mmCIF file of C-alpha atoms and ligand atoms in Angstrom:
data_model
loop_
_atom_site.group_PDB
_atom_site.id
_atom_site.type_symbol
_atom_site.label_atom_id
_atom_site.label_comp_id
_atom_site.label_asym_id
_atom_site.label_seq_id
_atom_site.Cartn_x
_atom_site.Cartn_y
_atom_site.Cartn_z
ATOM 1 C CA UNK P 74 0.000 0.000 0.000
ATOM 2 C CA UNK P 75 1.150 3.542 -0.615
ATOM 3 C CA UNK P 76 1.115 6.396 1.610
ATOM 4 C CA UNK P 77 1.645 9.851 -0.012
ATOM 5 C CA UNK P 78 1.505 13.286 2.209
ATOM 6 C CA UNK P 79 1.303 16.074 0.995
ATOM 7 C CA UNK P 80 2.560 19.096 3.452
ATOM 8 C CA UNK P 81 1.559 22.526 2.499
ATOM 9 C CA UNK P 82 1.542 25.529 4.292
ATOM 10 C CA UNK P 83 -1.542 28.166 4.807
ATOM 11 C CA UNK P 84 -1.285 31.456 3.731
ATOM 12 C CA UNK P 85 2.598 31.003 3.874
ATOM 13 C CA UNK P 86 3.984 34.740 3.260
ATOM 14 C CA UNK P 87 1.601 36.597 4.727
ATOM 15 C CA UNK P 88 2.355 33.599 7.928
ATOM 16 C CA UNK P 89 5.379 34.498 7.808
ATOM 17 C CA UNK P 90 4.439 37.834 8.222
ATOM 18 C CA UNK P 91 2.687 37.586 10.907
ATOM 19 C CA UNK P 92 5.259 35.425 12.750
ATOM 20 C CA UNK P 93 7.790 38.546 13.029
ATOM 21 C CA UNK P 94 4.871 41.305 13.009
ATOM 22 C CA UNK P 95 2.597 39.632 15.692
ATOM 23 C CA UNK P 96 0.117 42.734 15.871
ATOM 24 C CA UNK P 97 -0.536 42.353 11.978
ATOM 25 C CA UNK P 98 -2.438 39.014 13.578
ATOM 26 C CA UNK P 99 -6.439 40.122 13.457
ATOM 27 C CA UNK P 100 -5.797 42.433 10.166
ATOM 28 C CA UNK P 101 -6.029 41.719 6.716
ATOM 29 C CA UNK P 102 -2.784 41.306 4.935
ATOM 30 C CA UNK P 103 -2.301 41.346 1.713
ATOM 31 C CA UNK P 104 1.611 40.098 0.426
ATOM 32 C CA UNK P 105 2.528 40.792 -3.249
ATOM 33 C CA UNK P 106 3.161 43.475 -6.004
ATOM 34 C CA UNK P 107 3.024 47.234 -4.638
ATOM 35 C CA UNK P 108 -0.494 48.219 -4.684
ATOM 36 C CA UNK P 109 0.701 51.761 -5.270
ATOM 37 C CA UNK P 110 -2.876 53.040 -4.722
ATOM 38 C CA UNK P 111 -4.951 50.920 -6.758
ATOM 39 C CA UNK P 112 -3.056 51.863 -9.709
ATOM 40 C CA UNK P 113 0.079 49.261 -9.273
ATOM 41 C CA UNK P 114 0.592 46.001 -11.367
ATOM 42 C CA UNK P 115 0.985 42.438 -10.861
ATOM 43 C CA UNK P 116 -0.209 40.453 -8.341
ATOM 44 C CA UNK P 117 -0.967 39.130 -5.175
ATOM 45 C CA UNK P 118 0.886 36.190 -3.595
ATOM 46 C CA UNK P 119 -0.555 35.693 -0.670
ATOM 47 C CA UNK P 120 -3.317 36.736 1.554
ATOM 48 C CA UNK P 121 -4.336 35.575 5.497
ATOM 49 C CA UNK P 122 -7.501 34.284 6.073
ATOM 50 C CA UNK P 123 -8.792 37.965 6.941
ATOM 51 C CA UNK P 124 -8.161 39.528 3.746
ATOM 52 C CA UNK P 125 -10.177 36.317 2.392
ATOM 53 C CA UNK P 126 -12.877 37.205 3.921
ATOM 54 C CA UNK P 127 -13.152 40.330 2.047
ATOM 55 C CA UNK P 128 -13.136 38.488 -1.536
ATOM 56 C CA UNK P 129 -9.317 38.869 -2.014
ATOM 57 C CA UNK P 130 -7.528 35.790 -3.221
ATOM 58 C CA UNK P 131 -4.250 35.001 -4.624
ATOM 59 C CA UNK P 132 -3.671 35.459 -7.839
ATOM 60 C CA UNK P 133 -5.622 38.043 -7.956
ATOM 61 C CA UNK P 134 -4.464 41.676 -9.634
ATOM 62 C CA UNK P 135 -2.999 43.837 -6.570
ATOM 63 C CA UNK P 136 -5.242 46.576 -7.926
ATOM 64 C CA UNK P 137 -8.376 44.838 -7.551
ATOM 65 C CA UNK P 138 -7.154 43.884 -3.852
ATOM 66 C CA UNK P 139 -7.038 47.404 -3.373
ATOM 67 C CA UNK P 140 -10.041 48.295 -4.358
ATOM 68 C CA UNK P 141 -11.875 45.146 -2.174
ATOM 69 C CA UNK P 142 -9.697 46.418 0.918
ATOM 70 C CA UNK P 143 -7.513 49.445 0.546
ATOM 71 C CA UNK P 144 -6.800 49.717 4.562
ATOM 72 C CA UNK P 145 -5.195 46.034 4.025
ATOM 73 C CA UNK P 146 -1.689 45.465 5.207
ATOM 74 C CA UNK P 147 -0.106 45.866 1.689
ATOM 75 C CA UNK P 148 3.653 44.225 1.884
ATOM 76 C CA UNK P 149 6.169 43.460 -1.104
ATOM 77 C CA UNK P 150 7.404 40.015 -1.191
ATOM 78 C CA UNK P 151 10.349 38.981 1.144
ATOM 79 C CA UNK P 152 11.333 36.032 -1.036
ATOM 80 C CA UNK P 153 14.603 36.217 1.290
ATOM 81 C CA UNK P 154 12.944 35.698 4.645
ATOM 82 C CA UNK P 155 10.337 32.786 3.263
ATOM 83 C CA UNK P 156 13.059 30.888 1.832
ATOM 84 C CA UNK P 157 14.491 30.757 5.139
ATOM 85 C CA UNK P 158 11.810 29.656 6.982
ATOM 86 C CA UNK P 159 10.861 27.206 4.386
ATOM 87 C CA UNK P 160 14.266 25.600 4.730
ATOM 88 C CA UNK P 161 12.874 25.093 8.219
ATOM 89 C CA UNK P 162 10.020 23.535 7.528
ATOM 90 C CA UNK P 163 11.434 21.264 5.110
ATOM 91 C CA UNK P 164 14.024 19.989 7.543
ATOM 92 C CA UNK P 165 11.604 19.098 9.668
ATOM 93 C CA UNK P 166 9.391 17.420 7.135
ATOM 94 C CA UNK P 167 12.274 15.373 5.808
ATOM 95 C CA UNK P 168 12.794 13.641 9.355
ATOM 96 C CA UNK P 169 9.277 12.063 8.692
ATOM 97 C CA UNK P 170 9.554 10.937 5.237
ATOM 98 C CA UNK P 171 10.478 7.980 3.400
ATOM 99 C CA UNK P 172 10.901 9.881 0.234
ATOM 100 C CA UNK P 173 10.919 13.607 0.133
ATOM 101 C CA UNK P 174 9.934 16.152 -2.528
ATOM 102 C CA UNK P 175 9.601 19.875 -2.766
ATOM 103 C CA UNK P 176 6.833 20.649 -4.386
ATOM 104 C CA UNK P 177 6.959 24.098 -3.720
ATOM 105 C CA UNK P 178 8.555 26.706 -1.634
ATOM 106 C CA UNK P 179 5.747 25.895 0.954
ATOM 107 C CA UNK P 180 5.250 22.882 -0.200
ATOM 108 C CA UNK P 181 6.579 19.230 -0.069
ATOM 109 C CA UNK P 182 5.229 15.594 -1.034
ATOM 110 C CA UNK P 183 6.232 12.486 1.404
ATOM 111 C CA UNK P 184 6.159 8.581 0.869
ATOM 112 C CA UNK P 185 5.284 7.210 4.196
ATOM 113 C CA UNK P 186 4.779 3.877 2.851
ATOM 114 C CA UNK P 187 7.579 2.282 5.023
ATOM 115 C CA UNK P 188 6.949 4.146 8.341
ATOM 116 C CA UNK P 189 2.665 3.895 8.155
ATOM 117 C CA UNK P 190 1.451 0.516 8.039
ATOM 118 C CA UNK P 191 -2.043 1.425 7.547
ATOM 119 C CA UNK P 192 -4.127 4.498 7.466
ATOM 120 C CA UNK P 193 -4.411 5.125 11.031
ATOM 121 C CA UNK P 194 -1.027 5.365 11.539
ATOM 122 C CA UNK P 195 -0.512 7.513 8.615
ATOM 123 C CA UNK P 196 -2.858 9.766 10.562
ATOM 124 C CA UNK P 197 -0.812 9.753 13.869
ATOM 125 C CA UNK P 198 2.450 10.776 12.027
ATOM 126 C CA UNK P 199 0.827 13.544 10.242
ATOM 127 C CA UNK P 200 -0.338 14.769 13.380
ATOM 128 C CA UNK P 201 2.998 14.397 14.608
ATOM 129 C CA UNK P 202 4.150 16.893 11.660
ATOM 130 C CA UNK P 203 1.697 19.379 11.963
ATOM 131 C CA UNK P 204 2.961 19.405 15.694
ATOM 132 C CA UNK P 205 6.327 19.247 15.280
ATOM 133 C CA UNK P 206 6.287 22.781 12.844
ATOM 134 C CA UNK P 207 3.781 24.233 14.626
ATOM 135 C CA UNK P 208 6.353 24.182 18.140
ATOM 136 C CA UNK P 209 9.210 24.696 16.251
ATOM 137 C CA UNK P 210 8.692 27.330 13.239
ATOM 138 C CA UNK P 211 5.206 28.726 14.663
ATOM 139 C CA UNK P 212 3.717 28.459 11.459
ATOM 140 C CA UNK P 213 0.226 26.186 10.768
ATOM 141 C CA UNK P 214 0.213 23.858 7.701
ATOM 142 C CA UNK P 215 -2.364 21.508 6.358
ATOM 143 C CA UNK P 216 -1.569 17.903 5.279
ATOM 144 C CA UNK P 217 -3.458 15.917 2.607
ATOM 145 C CA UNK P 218 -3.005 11.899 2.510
ATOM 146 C CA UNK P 219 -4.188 9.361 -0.088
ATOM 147 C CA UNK P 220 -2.901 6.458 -1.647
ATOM 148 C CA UNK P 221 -0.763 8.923 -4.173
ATOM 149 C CA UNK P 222 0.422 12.430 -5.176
ATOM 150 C CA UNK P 223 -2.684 13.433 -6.797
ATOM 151 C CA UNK P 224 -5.415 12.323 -4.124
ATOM 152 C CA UNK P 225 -2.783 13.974 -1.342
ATOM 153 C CA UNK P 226 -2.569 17.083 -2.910
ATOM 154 C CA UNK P 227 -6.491 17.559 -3.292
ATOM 155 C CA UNK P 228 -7.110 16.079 -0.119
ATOM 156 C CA UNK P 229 -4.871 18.528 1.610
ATOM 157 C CA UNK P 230 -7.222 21.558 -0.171
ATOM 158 C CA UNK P 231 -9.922 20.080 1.209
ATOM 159 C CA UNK P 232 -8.249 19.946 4.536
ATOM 160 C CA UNK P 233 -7.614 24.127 4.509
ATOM 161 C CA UNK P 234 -6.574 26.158 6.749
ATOM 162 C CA UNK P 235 -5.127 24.018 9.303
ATOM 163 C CA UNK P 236 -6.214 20.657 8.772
ATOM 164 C CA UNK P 237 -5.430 16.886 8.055
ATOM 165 C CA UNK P 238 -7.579 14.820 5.756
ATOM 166 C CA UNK P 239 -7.245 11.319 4.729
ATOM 167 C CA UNK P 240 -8.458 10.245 1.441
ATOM 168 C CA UNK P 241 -8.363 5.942 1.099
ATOM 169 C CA UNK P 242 -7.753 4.016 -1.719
ATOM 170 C CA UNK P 243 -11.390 2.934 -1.508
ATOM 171 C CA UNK P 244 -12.428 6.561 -1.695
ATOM 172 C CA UNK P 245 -10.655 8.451 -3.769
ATOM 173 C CA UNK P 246 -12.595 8.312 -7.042
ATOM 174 C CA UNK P 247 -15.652 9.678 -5.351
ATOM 175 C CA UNK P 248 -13.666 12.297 -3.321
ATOM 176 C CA UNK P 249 -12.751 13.359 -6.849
ATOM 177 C CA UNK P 250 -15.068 12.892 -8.733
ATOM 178 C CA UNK P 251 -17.725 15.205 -6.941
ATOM 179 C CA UNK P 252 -15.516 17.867 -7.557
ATOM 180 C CA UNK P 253 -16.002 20.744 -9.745
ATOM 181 C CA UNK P 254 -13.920 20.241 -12.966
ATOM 182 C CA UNK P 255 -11.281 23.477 -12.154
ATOM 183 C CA UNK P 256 -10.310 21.798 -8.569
ATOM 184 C CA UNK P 257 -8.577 18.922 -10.566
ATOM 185 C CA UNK P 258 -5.099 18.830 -9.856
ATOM 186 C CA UNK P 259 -3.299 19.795 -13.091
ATOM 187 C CA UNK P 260 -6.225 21.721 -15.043
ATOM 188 C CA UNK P 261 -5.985 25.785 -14.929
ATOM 189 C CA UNK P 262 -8.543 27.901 -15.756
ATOM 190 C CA UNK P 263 -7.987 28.004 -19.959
ATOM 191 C CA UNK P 264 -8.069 23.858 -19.759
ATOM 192 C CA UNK P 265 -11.204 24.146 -17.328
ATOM 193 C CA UNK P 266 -12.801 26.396 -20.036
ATOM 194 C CA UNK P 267 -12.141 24.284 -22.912
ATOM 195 C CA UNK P 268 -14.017 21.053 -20.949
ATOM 196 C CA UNK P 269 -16.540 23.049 -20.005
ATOM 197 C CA UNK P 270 -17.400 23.941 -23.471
ATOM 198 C CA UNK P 271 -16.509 20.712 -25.118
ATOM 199 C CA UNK P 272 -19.776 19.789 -22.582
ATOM 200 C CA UNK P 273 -18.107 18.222 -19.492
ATOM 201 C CA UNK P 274 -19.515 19.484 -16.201
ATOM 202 C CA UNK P 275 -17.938 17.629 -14.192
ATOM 203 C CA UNK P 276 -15.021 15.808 -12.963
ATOM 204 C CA UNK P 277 -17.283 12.811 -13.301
ATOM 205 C CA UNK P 278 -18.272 13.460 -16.944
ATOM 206 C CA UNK P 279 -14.358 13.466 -17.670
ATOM 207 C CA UNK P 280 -13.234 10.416 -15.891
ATOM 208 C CA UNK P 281 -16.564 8.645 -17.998
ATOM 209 C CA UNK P 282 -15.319 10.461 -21.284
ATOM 210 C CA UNK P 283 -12.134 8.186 -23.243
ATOM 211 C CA UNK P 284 -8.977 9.221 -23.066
ATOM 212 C CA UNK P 285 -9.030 9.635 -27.332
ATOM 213 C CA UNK P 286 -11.336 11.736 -27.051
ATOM 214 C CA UNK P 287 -9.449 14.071 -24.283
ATOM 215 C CA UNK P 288 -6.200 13.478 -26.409
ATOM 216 C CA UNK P 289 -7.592 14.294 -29.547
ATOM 217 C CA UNK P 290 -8.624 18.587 -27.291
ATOM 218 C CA UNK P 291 -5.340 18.367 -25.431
ATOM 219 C CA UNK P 292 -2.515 15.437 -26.715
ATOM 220 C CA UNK P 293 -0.788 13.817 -24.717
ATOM 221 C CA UNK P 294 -2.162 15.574 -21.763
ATOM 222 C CA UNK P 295 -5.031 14.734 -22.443
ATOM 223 C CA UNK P 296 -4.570 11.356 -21.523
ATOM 224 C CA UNK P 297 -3.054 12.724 -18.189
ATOM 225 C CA UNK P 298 -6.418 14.502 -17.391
ATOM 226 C CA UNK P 299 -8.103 11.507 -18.283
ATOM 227 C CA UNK P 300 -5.784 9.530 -15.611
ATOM 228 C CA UNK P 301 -6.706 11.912 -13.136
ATOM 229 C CA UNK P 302 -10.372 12.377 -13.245
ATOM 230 C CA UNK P 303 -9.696 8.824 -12.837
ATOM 231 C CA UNK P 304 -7.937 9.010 -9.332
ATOM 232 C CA UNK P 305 -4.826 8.044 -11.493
ATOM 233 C CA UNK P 306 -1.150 8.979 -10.380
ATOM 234 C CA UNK P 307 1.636 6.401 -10.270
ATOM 235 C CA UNK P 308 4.149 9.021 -10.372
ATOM 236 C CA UNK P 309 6.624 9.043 -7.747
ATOM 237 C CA UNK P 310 7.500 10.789 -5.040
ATOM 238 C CA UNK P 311 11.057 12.142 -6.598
ATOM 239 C CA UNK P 312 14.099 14.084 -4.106
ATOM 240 C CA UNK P 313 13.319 17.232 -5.970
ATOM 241 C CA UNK P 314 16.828 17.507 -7.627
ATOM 242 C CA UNK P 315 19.832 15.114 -7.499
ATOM 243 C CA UNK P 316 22.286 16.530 -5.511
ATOM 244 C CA UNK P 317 24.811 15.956 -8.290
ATOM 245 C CA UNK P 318 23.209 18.838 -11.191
ATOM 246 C CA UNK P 319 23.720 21.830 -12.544
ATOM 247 C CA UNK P 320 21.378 24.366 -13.341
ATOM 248 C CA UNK P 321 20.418 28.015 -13.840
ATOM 249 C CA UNK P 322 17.076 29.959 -13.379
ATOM 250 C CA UNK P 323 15.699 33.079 -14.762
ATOM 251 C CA UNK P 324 12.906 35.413 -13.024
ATOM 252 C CA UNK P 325 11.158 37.484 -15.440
ATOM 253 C CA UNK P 326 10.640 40.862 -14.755
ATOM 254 C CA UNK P 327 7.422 40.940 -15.634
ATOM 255 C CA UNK P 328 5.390 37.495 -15.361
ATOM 256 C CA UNK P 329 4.472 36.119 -18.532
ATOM 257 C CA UNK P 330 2.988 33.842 -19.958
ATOM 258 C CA UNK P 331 4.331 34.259 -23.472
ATOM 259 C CA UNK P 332 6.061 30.429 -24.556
ATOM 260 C CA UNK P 333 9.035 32.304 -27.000
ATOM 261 C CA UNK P 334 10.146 34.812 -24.153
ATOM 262 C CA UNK P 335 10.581 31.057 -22.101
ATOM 263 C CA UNK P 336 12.099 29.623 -25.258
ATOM 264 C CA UNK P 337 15.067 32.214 -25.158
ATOM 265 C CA UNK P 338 15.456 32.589 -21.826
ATOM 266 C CA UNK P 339 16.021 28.365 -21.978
ATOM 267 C CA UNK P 340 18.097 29.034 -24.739
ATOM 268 C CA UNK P 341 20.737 31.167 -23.300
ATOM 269 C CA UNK P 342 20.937 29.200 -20.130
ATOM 270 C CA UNK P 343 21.350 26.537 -22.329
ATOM 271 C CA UNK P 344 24.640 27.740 -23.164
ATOM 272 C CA UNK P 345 25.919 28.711 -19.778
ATOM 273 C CA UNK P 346 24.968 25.200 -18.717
ATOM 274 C CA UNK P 347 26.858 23.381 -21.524
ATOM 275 C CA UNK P 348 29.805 25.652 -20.842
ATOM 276 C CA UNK P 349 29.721 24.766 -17.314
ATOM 277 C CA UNK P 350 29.431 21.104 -17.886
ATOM 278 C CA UNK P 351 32.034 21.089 -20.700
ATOM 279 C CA UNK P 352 34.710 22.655 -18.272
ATOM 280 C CA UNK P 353 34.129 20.388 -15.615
ATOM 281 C CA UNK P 354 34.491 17.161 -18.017
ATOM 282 C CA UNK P 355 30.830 16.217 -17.777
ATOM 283 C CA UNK P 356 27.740 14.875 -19.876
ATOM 284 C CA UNK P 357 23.998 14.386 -19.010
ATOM 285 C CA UNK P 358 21.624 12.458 -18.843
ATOM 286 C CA UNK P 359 18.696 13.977 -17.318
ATOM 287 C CA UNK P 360 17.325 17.646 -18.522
ATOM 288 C CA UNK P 361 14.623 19.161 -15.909
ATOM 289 C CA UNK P 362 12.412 21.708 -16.052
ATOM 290 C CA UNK P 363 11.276 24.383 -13.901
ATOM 291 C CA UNK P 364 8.515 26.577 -13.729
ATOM 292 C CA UNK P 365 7.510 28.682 -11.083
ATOM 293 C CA UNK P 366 4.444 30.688 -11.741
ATOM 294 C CA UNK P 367 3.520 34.067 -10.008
ATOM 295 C CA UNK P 368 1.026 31.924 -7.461
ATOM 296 C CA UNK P 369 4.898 30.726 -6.134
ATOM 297 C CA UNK P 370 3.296 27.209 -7.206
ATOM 298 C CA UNK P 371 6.709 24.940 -8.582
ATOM 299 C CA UNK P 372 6.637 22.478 -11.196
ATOM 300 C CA UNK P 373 9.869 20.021 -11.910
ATOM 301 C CA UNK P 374 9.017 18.030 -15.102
ATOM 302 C CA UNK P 375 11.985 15.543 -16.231
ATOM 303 C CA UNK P 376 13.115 13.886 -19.536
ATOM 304 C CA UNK P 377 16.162 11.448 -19.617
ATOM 305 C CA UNK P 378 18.204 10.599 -23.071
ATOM 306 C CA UNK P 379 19.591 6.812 -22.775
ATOM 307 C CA UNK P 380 22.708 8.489 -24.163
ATOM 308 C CA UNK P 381 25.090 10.794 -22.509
ATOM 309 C CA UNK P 382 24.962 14.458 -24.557
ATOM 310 C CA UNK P 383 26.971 17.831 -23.294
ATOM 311 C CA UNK P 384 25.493 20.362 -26.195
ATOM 312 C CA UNK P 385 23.700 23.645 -25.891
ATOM 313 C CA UNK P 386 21.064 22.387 -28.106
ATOM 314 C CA UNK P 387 20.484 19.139 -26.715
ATOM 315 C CA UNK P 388 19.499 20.625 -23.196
ATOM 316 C CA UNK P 389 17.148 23.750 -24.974
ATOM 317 C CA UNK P 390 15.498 20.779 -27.459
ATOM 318 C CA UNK P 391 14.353 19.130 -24.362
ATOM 319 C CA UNK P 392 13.589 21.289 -22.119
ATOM 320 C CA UNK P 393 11.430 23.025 -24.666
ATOM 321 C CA UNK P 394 9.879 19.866 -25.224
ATOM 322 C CA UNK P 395 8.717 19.992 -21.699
ATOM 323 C CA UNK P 396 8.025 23.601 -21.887
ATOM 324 C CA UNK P 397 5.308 22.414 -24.375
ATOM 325 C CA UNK P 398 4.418 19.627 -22.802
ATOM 326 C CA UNK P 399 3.099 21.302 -19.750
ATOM 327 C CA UNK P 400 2.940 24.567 -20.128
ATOM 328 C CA UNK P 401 -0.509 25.479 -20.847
ATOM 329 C CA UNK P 402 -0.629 29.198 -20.614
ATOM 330 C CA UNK P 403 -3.674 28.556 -17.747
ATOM 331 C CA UNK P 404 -0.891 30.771 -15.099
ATOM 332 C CA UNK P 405 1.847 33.713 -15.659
ATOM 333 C CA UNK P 406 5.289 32.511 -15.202
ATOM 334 C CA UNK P 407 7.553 34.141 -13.171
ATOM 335 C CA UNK P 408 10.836 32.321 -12.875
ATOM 336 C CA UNK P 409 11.944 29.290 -15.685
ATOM 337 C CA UNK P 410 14.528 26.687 -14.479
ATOM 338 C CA UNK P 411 16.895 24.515 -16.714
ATOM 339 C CA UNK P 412 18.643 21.696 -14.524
ATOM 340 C CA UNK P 413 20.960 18.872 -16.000
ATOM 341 C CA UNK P 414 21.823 15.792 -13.536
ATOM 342 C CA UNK P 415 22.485 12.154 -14.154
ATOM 343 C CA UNK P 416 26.398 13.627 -14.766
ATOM 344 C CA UNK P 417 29.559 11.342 -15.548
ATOM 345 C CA UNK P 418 32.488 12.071 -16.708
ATOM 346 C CA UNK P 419 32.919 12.115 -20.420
ATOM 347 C CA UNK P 420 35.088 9.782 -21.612
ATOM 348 C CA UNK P 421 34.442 9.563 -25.156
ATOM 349 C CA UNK P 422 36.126 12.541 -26.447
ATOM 350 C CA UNK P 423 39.819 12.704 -26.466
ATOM 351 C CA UNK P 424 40.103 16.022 -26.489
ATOM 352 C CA UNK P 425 37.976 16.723 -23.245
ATOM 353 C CA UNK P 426 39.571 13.568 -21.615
ATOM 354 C CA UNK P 427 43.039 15.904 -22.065
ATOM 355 C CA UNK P 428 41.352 19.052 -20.845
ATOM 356 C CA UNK P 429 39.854 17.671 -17.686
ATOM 357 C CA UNK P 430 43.534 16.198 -17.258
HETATM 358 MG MG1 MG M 207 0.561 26.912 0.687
#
């Protein structure tokens, strides 16, 4: 039996926030782009659950926040601070994991399968968690659990703000399926539209649907939605990146969701990648993908070559490939990632065999 958790903290920034501000506690505060009287651009990150309750959300333009509540607590985004505190928390998450996979900067997937024996267990050590950051970081956190990455993660929505649900095996296609078609994991708004008006309603009319018929809309992710409707996700819990890679990453300074800004921006670190690997001796095997969108949401997606390659090109054809893959221009992208791992030593070359000496 598999156990997956997912770990993911409520209203992190704006947590955070209140954890060195305590008297910002009982207002609403708003954390994102500069409001700069209703006239600023961009968006919000984050929001506690008092600014929810006057309609703002994240995501959401920073004007429009304004306008909902303009005596919020506007503050910029202190990616500095979070990251440090979300080291925290994952430290403390890894000491209760099997396998362990950041998901997110406030997020993180565990396998418990070894450690939880059966559900109720898998309870008790989620409990356990939620303690253990609570005492030690001060900041709440809800956890999701089902029998895999997919039924975690929308289990631990359910479970928000500071909960723990448990989805089983036995219930997962009905947890999903009564659930409106954008709460699937993996569909954005554009995708949600495009069901919607291809006459699904719900998550139940897409899981009875075929997956031709989904792949003929979407391609190959269409078969992917069709998996999930279906309570579908054998995908692993993966240690985010191997410790042996090298990468670079590019914020935008705008977010964007414009695919050929992403394509040269992949492009040219690319070539910084290939000239790092080349002077080190190296080839890869592994290209991955990063994309963190303006929600701070993180997506790693993979592709391995059974071959060991060291070009520029090689590394931008596939991690384009990805790009398209799963980029579905449903969020604005704020920061792309290009990683290569699965390194050796590259032997085949004479010349590079001299250089590394
Ligand atoms: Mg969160």
């Amino acid at each position: 039996m598999r156990v997956i958790m997912l770990i993911d903290m409520d209203y992190f920034f704006a947590a955070c926030e209140e954890l060195r501000r305590p008297e910002l506690k009982n207002k609403p505060v708003v954390v994102g782009a500069d409001p700069k009287k209703g006239k600023g651009r961009g968006v919000v990150s984050t929001c506690n659950y008092v600014a929810r309750k006057y309609g703002i959300h994240s995501g959401m333009p920073i004007s429009m926040a304004y306008r909902l509540k303009p005596d919020a607590v506007f503050l910029p985004v202190d990616e500095d601070y979070y990251e440090q505190m979300s080291n925290k928390v994952m430290e403390i998450v890894k000491g209760f994991a099997d396998r362990f996979e950041q998901a997110s900067i406030d997020e993180a997937f565990i396998d418990v399968s070894q450690r939880a024996k059966d559900y109720s267990e898998a309870l008790e050590l989620a409990k356990r968690i939620k303690q253990e950051i609570a005492e030690k970081t001060g900041l709440p956190c809800s956890i999701g659990i089902g029998p895999n990455k997919l039924i975690a993660k929308m289990a631990c929505e359910a479970a928000k703000p500071n909960g723990i649900k448990l989805v089983k095996e036995e219930e997962a296609k009905e947890f999903i399926q009564n659930m409106p078609i954008e709460k699937l994991y993996g569909v954005g708004k554009k995708t949600a539209e495009k069901l919607k008006q291809a006459g699904f309603a719900t998550v139940k009319d897409v899981a009875n649907s075929s997956p031709m018929k989904l792949m003929d809309m979407f391609g190959s992710y269409g078969a992917e939605i069709y998996k999930y409707a279906n309570a579908i996700d054998d995908s692993e819990v993966e240690e985010s990146y191997e410790v042996k890679s090298i990468g670079r990453e590019t914020t935008f300074e705008k977010d964007t969701e414009d695919t050929e800004k992403m394509e040269k921006a992949i492009e040219k670190m690319a070539q910084e990648i290939e000239a790092e690997i080349k002077s080190q001796g190296l080839a890869f095997s592994t290209v991955t993908l990063k994309l963190r969108f303006a929600n701070f949401d993180e997506h790693l997606k993979s592709t391995s070559i059974n071959y060991a390659a060291s070009s520029s090109e090689e590394i931008a054809k596939l991690a384009k490939q990805l790009l398209h893959e799963y980029y579905h221009g449903d969020e604005l992208v704020r920061k792309v990632g290009v990683r290569v791992s699965g390194l050796k030593k590259f032997k085949g070359q004479k010349r590079l065999s001299e250089f590394i000496g």
